Amino acid sequence: DLIEIYKYKTSKLLTVPLLIGSLLCSKKLYAEFEELGDNLGRMFQAVDDVLDYTSTAANLGKSVGKDEQENKLTAVKLFGLNGAKDYIKQLNNKIENVLKSHIKSEFLKCFTFELCRRGTGDEA
């Protein structure tokens, strides 16, 4: 259920621009961009879940603890805080593999690194 929520909440939003780029290049690396967008969206949402649980409103610029108050299904609720951080690291590894093997993008590499760092509190 959580993956479905992430898929339709964020993954598709991040996947579509990547796929448009692929379509403009005769579907070059279409499957890789699709996988990349899906994993980026899931990682983004898992990081958001962790930050909602661990951060402050001053640091995030938005209210925190709302997911727990509303009893939402989140990575933290499903896996626990450390499990959610491990999930983020697993997604980061999948993304890094796609980037190393197929897509040479310094922007996506830096974006992924910073996203993982925010969610796990370490240097990935």
XYZ file of C-alpha atoms in Angstrom:
124
model
C 0.000 0.000 0.000
C 2.806 2.404 0.877
C 4.523 1.937 -2.486
C 1.223 2.621 -4.263
C 0.785 5.833 -2.265
C 4.324 6.938 -3.120
C 3.860 5.940 -6.751
C 0.826 8.128 -7.319
C 1.804 10.900 -4.931
C 5.341 11.635 -6.136
C 6.935 8.965 -8.332
C 4.792 9.667 -11.364
C 5.388 13.398 -10.939
C 9.153 12.865 -11.089
C 9.011 10.147 -13.745
C 7.046 12.046 -16.395
C 9.685 14.720 -17.155
C 12.360 12.024 -17.375
C 10.257 10.000 -19.796
C 9.508 13.062 -21.913
C 13.250 13.522 -22.330
C 13.563 9.881 -23.315
C 10.702 10.160 -25.808
C 12.351 13.179 -27.395
C 15.432 10.990 -27.916
C 13.614 8.083 -29.589
C 12.892 6.329 -26.261
C 16.581 6.065 -25.454
C 16.986 4.648 -21.923
C 13.189 4.719 -21.403
C 13.136 1.824 -18.910
C 16.093 3.239 -16.995
C 14.464 6.671 -16.700
C 11.220 5.032 -15.622
C 13.029 3.087 -12.890
C 14.948 6.199 -11.866
C 11.802 8.325 -11.539
C 9.979 5.645 -9.578
C 12.819 5.208 -7.108
C 13.412 8.959 -6.788
C 9.734 9.486 -5.984
C 9.715 6.741 -3.381
C 12.905 8.067 -1.830
C 11.566 11.626 -1.791
C 8.422 10.519 0.045
C 10.329 8.320 2.515
C 12.631 11.262 3.301
C 9.567 13.454 3.795
C 8.163 10.845 6.205
C 11.403 10.756 8.205
C 11.655 14.545 8.329
C 8.023 14.846 9.413
C 8.915 12.567 12.323
C 12.361 13.958 13.249
C 12.550 17.608 12.227
C 11.104 20.858 13.492
C 8.708 23.284 11.849
C 11.467 25.916 11.869
C 13.847 23.631 9.949
C 11.277 22.378 7.442
C 9.228 25.516 6.974
C 6.033 23.512 7.473
C 4.233 21.806 10.304
C 5.647 18.496 11.518
C 4.089 15.464 13.166
C 1.011 15.777 10.984
C 1.370 12.281 9.492
C 1.321 10.661 12.917
C -1.568 12.852 14.137
C -3.619 11.849 11.088
C -2.580 8.186 11.424
C -1.198 8.121 7.873
C 0.688 5.164 6.481
C 4.325 6.260 6.264
C 7.723 4.629 5.973
C 8.368 5.471 9.634
C 5.091 3.896 10.737
C 5.669 0.786 8.614
C 9.406 0.223 9.159
C 10.240 2.283 12.255
C 12.647 5.232 12.077
C 15.802 3.177 11.498
C 14.010 0.919 9.029
C 12.793 3.961 7.084
C 16.356 5.261 6.935
C 17.518 1.851 5.699
C 14.774 1.931 3.040
C 16.054 5.337 1.903
C 19.587 3.924 1.652
C 18.343 0.937 -0.370
C 16.565 3.253 -2.801
C 19.670 5.438 -2.969
C 21.747 2.393 -3.953
C 19.284 1.483 -6.715
C 19.327 5.042 -8.022
C 23.121 5.230 -7.895
C 23.369 1.977 -9.879
C 21.150 3.358 -12.647
C 23.076 6.616 -12.706
C 26.471 4.891 -12.813
C 25.461 2.364 -15.441
C 23.284 4.363 -17.806
C 22.636 8.005 -17.026
C 25.553 10.349 -16.593
C 23.922 13.306 -14.857
C 25.819 15.294 -12.257
C 22.591 17.077 -11.295
C 20.721 13.831 -10.587
C 23.736 12.441 -8.749
C 23.920 15.517 -6.473
C 20.140 15.669 -6.023
C 20.044 12.013 -4.978
C 22.996 12.405 -2.617
C 21.474 15.431 -0.872
C 18.060 13.815 -0.636
C 19.525 10.692 0.949
C 21.663 12.751 3.324
C 18.614 14.713 4.497
C 16.644 11.566 5.154
C 19.308 9.508 6.844
C 21.367 12.150 8.564
C 24.586 10.763 7.126
C 26.680 11.003 3.990
C 24.973 8.038 2.270
